[in-house]
Tab-separated table of C-alpha atoms in Angstrom:
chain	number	residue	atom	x	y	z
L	1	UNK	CA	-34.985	-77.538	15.651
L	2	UNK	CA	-37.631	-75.132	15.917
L	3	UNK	CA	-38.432	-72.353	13.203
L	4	UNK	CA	-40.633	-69.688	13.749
L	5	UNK	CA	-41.739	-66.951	11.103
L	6	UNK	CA	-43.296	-63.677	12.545
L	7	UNK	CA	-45.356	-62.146	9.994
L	8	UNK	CA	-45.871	-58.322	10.800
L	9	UNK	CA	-48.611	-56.106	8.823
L	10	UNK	CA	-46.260	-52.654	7.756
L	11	UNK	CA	-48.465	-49.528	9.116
L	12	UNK	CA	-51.337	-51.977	8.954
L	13	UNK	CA	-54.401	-49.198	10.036
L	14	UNK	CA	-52.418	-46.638	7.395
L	15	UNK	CA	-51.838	-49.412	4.784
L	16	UNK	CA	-55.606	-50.391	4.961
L	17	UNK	CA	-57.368	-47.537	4.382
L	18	UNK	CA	-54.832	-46.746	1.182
L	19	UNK	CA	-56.118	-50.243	-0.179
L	20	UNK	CA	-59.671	-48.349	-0.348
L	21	UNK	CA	-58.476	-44.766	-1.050
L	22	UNK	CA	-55.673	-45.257	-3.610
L	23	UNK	CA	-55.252	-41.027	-3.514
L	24	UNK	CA	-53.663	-41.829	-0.102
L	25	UNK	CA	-50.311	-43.512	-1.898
L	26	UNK	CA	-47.391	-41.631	-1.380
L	27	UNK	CA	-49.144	-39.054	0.596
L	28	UNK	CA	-48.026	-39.081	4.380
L	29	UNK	CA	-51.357	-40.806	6.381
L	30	UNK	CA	-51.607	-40.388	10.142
L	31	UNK	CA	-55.056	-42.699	12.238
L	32	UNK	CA	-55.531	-41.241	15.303
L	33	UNK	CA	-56.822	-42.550	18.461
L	34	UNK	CA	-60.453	-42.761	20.073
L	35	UNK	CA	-61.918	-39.114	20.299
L	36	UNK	CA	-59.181	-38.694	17.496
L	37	UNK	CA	-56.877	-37.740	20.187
L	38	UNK	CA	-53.653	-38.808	19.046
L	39	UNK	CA	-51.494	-40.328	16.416
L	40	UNK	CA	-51.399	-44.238	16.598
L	41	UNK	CA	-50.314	-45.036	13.269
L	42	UNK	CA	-48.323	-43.736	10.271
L	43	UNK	CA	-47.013	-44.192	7.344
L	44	UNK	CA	-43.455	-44.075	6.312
L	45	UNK	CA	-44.057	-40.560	4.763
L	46	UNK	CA	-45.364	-38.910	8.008
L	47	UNK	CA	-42.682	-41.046	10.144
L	48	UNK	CA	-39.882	-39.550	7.863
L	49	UNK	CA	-41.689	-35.872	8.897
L	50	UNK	CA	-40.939	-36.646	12.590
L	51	UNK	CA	-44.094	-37.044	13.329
L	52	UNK	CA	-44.020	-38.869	16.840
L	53	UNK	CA	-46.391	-41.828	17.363
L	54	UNK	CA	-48.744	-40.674	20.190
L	55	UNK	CA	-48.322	-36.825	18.904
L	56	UNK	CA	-51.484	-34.918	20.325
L	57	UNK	CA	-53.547	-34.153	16.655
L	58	UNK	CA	-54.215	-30.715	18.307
L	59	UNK	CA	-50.408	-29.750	18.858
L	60	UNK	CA	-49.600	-31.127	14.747
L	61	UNK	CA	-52.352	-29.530	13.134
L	62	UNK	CA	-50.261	-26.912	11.606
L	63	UNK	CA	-47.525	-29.820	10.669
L	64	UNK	CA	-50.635	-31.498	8.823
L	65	UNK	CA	-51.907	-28.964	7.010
L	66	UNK	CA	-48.139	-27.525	5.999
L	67	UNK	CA	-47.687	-31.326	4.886
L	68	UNK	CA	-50.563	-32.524	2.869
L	69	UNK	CA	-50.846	-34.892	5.666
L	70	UNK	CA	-54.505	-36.798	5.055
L	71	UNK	CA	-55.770	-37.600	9.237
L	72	UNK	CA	-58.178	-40.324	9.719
L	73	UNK	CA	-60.042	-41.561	12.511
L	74	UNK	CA	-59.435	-45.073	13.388
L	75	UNK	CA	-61.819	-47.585	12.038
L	76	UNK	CA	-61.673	-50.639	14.240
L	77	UNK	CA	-64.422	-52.292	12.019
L	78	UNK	CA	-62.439	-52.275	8.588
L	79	UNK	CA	-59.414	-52.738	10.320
L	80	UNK	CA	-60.618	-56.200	12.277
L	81	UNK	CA	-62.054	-57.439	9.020
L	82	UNK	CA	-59.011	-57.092	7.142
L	83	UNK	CA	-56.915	-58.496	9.880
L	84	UNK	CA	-59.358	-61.762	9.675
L	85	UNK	CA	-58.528	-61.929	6.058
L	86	UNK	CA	-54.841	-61.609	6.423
L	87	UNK	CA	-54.589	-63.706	9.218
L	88	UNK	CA	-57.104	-66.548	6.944
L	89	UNK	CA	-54.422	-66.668	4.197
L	90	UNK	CA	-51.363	-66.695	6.753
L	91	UNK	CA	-53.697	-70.200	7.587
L	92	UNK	CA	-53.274	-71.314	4.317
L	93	UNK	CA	-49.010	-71.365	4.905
L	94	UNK	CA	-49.108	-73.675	7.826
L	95	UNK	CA	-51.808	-75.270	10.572
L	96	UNK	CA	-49.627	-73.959	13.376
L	97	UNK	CA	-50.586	-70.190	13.653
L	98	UNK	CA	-50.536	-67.600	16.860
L	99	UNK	CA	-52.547	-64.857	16.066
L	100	UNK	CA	-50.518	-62.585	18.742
L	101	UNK	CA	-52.417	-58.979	17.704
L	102	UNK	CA	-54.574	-57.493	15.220
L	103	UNK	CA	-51.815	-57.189	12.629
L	104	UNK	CA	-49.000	-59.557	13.846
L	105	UNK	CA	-49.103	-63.517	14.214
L	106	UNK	CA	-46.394	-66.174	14.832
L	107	UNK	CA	-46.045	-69.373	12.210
L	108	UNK	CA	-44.685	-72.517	13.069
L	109	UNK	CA	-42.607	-73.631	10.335
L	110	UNK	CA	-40.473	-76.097	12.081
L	111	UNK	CA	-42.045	-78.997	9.615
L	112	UNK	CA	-40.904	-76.771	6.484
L	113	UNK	CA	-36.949	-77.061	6.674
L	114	UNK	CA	-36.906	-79.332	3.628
L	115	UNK	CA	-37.933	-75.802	1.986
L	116	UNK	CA	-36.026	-72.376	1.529
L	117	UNK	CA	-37.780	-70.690	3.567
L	118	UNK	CA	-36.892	-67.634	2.818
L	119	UNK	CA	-38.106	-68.235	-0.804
L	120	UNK	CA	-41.364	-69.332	1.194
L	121	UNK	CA	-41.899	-66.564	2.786
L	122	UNK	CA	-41.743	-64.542	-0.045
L	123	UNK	CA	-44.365	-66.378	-1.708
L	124	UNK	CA	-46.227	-65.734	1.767
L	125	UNK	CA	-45.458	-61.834	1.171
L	126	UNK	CA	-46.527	-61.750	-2.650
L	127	UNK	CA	-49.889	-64.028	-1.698
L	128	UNK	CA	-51.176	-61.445	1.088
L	129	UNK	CA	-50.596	-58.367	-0.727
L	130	UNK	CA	-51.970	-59.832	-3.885
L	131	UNK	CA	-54.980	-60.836	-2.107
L	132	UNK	CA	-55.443	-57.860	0.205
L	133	UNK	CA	-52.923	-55.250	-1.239
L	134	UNK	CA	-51.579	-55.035	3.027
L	135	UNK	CA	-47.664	-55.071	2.493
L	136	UNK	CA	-46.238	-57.245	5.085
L	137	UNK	CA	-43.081	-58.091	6.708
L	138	UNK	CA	-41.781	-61.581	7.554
L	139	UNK	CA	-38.606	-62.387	10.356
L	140	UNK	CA	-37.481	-66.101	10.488
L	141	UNK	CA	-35.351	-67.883	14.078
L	142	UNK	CA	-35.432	-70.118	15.957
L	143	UNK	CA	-37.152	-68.465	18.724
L	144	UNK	CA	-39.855	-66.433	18.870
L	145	UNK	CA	-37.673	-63.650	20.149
L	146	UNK	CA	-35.279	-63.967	17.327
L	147	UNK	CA	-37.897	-63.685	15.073
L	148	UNK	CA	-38.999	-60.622	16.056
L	149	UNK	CA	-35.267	-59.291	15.671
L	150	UNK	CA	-35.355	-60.422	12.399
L	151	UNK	CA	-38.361	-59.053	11.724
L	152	UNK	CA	-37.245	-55.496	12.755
L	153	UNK	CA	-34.239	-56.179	10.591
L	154	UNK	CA	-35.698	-57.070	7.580
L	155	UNK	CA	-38.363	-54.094	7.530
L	156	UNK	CA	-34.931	-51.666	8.223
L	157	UNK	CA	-32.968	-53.005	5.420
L	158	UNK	CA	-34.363	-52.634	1.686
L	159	UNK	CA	-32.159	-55.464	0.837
L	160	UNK	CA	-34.232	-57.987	2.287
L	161	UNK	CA	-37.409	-57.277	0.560
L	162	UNK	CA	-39.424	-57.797	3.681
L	163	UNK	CA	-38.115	-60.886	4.142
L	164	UNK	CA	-34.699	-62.053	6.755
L	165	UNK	CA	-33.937	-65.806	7.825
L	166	UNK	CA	-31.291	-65.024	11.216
L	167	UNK	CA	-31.360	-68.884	11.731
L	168	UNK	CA	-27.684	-70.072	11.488
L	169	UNK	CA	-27.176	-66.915	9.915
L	170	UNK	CA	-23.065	-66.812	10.093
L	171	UNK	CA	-23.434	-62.354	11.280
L	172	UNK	CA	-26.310	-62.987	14.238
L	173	UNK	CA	-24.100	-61.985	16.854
L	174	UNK	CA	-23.694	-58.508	14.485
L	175	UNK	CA	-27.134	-57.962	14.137
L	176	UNK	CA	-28.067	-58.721	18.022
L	177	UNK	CA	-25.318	-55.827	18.589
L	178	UNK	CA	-27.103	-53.526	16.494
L	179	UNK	CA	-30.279	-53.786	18.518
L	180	UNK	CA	-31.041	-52.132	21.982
L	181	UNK	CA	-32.316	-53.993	24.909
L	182	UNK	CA	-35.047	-51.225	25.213
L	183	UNK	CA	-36.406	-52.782	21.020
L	184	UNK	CA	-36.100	-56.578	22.452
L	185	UNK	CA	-39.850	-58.233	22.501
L	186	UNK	CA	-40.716	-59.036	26.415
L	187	UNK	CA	-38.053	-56.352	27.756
L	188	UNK	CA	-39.984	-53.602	29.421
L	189	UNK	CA	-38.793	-50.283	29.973
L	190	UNK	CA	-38.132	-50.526	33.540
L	191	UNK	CA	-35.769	-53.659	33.068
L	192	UNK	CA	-34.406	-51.460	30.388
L	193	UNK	CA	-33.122	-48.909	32.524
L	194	UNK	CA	-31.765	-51.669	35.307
L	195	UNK	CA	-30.122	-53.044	32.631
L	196	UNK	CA	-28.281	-50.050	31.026
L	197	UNK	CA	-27.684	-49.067	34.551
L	198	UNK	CA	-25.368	-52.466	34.295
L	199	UNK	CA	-23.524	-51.682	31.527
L	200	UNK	CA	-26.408	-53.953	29.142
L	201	UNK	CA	-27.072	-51.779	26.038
L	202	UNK	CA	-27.750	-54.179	23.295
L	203	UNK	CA	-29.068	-57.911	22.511
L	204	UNK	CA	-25.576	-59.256	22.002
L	205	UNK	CA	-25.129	-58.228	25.774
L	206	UNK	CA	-28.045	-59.588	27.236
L	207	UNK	CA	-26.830	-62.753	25.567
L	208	UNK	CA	-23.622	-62.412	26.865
L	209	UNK	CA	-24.737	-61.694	30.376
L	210	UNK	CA	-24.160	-63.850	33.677
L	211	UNK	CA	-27.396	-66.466	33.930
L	212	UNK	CA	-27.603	-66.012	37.836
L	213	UNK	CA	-27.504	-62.378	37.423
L	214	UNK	CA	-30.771	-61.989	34.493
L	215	UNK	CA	-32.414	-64.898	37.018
L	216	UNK	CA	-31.724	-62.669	40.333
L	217	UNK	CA	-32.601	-59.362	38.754
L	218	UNK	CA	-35.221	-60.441	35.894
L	219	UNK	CA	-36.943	-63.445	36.820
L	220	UNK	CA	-38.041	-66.537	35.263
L	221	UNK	CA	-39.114	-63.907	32.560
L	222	UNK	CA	-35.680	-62.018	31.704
L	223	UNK	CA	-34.214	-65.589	31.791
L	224	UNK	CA	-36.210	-67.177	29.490
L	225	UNK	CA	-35.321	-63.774	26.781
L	226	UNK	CA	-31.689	-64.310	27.439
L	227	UNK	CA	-32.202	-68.348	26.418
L	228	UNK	CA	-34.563	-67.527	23.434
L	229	UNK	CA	-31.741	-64.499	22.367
L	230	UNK	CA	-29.184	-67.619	22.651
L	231	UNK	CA	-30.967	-69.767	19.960
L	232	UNK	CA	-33.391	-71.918	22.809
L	233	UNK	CA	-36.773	-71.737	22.489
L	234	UNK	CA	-38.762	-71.490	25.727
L	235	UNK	CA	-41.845	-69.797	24.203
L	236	UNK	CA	-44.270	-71.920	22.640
L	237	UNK	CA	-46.778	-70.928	20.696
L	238	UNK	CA	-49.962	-71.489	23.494
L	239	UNK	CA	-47.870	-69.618	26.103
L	240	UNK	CA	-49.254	-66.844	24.358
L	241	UNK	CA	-52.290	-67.807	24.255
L	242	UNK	CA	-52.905	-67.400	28.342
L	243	UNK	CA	-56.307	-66.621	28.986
L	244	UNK	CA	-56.256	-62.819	30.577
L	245	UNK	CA	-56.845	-62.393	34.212
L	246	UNK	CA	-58.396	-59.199	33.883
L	247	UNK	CA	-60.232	-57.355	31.476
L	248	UNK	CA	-60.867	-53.185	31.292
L	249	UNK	CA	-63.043	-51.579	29.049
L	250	UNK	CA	-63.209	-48.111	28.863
L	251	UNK	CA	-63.417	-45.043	26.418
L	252	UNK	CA	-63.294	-41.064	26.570
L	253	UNK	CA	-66.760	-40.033	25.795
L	254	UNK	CA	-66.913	-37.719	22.377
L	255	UNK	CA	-68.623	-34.829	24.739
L	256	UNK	CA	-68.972	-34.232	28.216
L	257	UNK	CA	-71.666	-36.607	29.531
L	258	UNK	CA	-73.925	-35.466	32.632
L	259	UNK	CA	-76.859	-37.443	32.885
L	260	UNK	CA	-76.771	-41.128	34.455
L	261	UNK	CA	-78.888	-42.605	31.867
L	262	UNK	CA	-76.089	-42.153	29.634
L	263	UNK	CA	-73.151	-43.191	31.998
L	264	UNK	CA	-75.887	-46.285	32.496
L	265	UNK	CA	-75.673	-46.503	28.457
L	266	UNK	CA	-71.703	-46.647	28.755
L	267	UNK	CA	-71.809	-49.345	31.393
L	268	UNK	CA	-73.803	-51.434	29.955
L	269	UNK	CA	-72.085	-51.071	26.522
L	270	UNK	CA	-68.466	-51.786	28.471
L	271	UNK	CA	-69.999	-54.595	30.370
L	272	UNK	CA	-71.407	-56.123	27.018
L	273	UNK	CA	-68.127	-56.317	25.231
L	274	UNK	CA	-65.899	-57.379	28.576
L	275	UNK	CA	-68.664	-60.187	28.962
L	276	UNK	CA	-67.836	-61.185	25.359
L	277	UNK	CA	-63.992	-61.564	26.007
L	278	UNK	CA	-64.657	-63.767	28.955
L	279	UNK	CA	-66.717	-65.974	26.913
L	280	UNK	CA	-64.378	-65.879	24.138
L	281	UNK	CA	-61.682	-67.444	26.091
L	282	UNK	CA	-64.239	-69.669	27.970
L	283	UNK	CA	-63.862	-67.938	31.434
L	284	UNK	CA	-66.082	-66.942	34.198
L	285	UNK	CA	-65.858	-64.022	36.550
L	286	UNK	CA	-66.052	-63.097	40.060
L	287	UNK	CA	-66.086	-59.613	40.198
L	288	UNK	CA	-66.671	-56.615	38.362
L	289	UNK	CA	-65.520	-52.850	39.092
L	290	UNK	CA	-66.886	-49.390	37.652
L	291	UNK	CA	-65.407	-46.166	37.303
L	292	UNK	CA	-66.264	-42.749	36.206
L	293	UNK	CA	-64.613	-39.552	35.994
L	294	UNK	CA	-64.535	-36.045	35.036
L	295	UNK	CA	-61.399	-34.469	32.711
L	296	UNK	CA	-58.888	-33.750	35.266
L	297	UNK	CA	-56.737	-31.953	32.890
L	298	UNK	CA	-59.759	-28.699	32.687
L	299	UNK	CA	-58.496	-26.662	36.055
L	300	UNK	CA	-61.570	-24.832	35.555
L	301	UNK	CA	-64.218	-27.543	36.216
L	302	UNK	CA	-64.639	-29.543	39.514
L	303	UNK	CA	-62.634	-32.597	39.469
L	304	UNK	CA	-64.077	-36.296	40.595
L	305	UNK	CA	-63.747	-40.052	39.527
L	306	UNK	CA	-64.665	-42.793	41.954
L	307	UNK	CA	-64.484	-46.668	41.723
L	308	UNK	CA	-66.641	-49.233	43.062
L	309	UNK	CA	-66.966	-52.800	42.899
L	310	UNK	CA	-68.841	-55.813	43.960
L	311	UNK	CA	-68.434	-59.991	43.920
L	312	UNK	CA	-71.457	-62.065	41.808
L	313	UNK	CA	-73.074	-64.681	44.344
L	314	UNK	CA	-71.621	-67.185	41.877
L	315	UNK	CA	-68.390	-66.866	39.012
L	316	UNK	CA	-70.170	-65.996	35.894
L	317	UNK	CA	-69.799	-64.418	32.094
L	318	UNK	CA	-73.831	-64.041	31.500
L	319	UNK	CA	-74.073	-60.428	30.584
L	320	UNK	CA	-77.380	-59.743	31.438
L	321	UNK	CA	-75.783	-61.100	35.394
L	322	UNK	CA	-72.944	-59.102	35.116
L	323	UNK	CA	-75.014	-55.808	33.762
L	324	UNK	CA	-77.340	-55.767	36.778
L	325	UNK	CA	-74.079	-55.659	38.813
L	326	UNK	CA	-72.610	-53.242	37.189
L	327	UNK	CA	-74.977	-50.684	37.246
L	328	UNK	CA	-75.840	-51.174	41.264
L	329	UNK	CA	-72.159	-50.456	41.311
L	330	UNK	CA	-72.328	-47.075	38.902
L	331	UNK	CA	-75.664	-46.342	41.305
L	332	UNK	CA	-73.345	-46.079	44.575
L	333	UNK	CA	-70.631	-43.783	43.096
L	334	UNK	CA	-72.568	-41.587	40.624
L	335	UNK	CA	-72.712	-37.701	41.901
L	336	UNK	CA	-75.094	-34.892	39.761
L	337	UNK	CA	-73.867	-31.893	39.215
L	338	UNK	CA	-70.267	-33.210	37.107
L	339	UNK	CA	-68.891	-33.406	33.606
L	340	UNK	CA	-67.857	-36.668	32.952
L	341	UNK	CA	-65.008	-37.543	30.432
L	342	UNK	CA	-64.448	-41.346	31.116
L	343	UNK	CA	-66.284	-44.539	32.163
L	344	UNK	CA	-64.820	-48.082	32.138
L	345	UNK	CA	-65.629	-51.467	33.878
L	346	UNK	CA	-62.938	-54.129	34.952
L	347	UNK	CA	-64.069	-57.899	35.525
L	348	UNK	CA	-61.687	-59.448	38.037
L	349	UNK	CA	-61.202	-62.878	39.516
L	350	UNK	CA	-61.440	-65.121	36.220
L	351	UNK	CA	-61.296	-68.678	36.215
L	352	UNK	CA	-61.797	-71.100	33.378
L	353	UNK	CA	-65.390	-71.383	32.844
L	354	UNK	CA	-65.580	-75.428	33.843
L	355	UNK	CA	-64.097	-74.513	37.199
L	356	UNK	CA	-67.312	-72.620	38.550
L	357	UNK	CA	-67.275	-73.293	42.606
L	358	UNK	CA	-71.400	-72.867	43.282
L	359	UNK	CA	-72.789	-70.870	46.496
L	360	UNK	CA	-74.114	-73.130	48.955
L	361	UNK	CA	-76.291	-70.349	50.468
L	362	UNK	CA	-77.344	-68.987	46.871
L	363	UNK	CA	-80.170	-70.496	45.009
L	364	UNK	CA	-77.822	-71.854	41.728
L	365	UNK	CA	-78.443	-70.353	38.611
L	366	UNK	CA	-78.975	-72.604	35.258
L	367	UNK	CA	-75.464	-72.247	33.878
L	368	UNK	CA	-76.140	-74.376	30.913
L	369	UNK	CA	-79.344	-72.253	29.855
L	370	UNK	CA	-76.894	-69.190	30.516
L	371	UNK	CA	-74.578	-70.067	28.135
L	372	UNK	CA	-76.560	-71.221	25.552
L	373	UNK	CA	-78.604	-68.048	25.294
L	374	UNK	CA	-75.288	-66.295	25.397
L	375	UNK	CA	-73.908	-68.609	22.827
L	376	UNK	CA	-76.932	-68.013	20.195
L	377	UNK	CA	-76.029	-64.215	20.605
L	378	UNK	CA	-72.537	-64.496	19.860
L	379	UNK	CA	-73.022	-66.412	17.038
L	380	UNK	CA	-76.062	-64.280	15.576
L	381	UNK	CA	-73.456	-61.061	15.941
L	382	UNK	CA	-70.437	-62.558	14.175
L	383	UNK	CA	-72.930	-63.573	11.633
L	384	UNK	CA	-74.871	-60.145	11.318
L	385	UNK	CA	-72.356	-58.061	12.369
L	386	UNK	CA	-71.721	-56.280	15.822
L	387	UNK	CA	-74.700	-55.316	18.210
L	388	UNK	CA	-77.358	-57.024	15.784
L	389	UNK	CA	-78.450	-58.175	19.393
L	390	UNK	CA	-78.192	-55.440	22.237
L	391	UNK	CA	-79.172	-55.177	25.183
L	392	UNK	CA	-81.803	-52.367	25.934
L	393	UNK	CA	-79.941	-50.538	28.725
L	394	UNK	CA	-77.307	-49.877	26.477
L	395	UNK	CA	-79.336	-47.701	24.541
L	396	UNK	CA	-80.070	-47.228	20.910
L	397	UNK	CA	-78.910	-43.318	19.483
L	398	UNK	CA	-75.819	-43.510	22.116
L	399	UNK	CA	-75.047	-39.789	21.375
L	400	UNK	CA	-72.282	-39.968	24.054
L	401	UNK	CA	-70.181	-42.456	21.830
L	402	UNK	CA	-66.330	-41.184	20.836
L	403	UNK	CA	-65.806	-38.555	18.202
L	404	UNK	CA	-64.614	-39.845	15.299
L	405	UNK	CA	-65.200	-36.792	12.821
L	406	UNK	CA	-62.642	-38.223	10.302
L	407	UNK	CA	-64.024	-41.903	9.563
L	408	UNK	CA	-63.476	-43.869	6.445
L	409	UNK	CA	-66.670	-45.881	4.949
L	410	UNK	CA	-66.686	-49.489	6.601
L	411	UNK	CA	-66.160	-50.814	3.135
L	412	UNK	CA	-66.240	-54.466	3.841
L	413	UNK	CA	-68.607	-54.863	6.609
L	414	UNK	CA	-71.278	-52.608	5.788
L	415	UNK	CA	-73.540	-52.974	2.735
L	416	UNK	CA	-74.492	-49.242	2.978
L	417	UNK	CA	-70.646	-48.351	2.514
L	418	UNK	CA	-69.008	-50.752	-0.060
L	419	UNK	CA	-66.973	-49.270	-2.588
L	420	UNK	CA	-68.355	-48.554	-5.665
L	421	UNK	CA	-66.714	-48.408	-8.928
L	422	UNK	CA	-67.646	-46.078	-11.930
L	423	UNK	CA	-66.543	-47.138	-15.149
């Protein structure tokens, strides 16, 4: 029988930045987006205020002044460093670890049913927040699917401590009719409303439901929820693991940006990072896409965002390659005279990196001295930290980069910011 565990960081940007500012305890704590736009995190005490999770800051100011309510900019640095040290301890637990998102992973802990594993994951619990002071959450089922549940469940319910085991649990059909099909990992909210429209509210109902009908009406995908909700896994752990078929980057610049050396800046930045991603899941590309615009919410300014795109002569994840591209691309659709808000680039047409079809009418490029220059600068910037190498066209100053007015020190990835303590 297979057990999973999915361990869940509680309010993990909100819960970090109170392991560094210990004034933040029992104060409500809201991180807001890029360009500090809106809420994406909180903790319990601004949740219990109603305050929504994408809330526009502007609209809540007065709520978060009337409330004490401390607003921080998000700080993707500290938070990504103390996800890797979270995620290194969870390692410690078992050798058969998802890491599914910067503050959630999946354990394996089929080979551990000699244990209680409840008791286990407790120790898990009290070993991350002793060693990192993040509070965490811990579900246990025999699906994926029914861990999450459980997860949810334990985090409700003070009772559990943080901690619920729904395997064989004798009440699972009562718990899967207190949740709603809309809260059920891998149901969207489209298949949500088709299947309220059907008289499906709740997880005990989806489990209950006809097989042909979730196959006709929700694919291979709905059916393989319905099978996990009935106790059969179907979701192992490298199905989540699929390498992406696409990657966007894009941010709102922190001012209105006119110039095309700085959209060049932007495009070159957003082309360095996508580049990265490809390489970090050992693909190659065959096409890249750009795209600009202008704030099409001002009525008062001239609207216009374009998109263009082109094909490499051969699949590739070089950056430098993939930069020249890109900014051709940015060349055709750039127009003077606007106030851009946005610029993004999307690499299309992936394909595992040892499946690289050459160009017979293309003089081949030297993959293998491509990606060993690229490999030396990945490894010299997850030694030295982010952008120790750069590349020149993405500038130096980068004046056009998000606001971020609220931002906590980096306290454990920049020597410049640690914390010091006075005695």
């Amino acid at each position: 029988m297979m057990i999973f565990a999915l361990v869940d960081c509680n309010n993990f940007y909100c819960s970090v930045e109170r392991v560094f500012n210990p004034k933040l305890r029992k104060r409500p704590v809201v991180v807001l987006s890029n360009n500090d736009g809106c809420v994406v995190a909180r903790s319990e005490e601004a949740k219990t205020l109603g305050i929504p999770m994408g809330a526009p800051a502007f609209l809540w100011e007065q709520t978060f002044k009337n409330n004490n309510v401390a607003v921080l900019s998000s700080n993707y640095s500290l938070y990504g460093d103390m996800s890797q040290r979270v995620m290194s301890i969870l390692s410690q637990f078992t050798p058969d670890i998802q890491f599914y998102s910067i503050d959630e992973a999946f354990l394996n802990l089929s080979g551990f049913s000699n244990l209680n594993l409840t008791e286990y994951a407790k120790e898990i619990k009290s070993t991350v927040y002793r060693w990192t002071g993040i509070p965490i959450s811990i579900g246990i089922g025999p699906t994926k699917t029914l861990s999450k549940i459980a997860n949810k469940l334990a985090k409700k319910n003070p009772m559990c401590s943080g901690v619920f085991d729904i395997t064989n649990h004798p009440r699972t059909d009562d718990f899967l009719a207190s949740v709603n099909v809309e809260d059920i990992w891998g149901v969207g909210r489209q298949y949500a409303k088709l299947l309220n429209r059907n008289g499906v509210f709740t997880a005990l109902d989806l489990k209950n439901a006809p097989e042909n009908w979730v196959k006709k009406y929700m694919t291979i995908v709905g059916h393989r929820t319905q099978l996990e909700l009935r106790g059969i896994s179907c979701i192992e752990l490298d199905d989540l693991n699929e390498p992406k078929k696409q990657i966007i980057r894009s941010r709102g610049f922190g001012r209105p940006v006119t110039s095309l050396n700085e959209l060049r800046e932007s495009i070159s930045t957003h082309t360095t990072r996508a580049t990265e991603k490809l390489r970090e899941q050992r693909s190659v590309a065959f096409h890249i896409s750009v795209f600009i615009e202008t704030n099409r919410f001002k009525t008062d300014e001239p609207y216009y965002g374009n998109l263009a795109g082109c094909s490499l002569p051969e699949p590739s994840a070089y950056t430098p390659l993939l930069i020249k591209y890109a900014l051709q691309c940015l060349d055709r659709i750039f127009r003077e005279g606007y106030k851009y808000s946005r610029a993004g680039v999307m690499v299309t047409d992936i394909v595992p990196e040892d499946q690289i079809q050459l160009n017979l009418y293309e003089h081949p490029r030297d993959v293998e001295r491509d990606k060993s220059l690229m490999r030396a600068v990945d490894r010299l910037n997850d030694k030295w930290g982010s952008n120790t190498i750069r590349y020149g066209s993405s500038g130096i100053e980068q004046e056009w980069r998000m606001r971020r007015a609220k931002l906590s020190p980096r306290y454990t990835t920049n020597w410049d910011e640690i914390l010091v303590v006075k005695s």
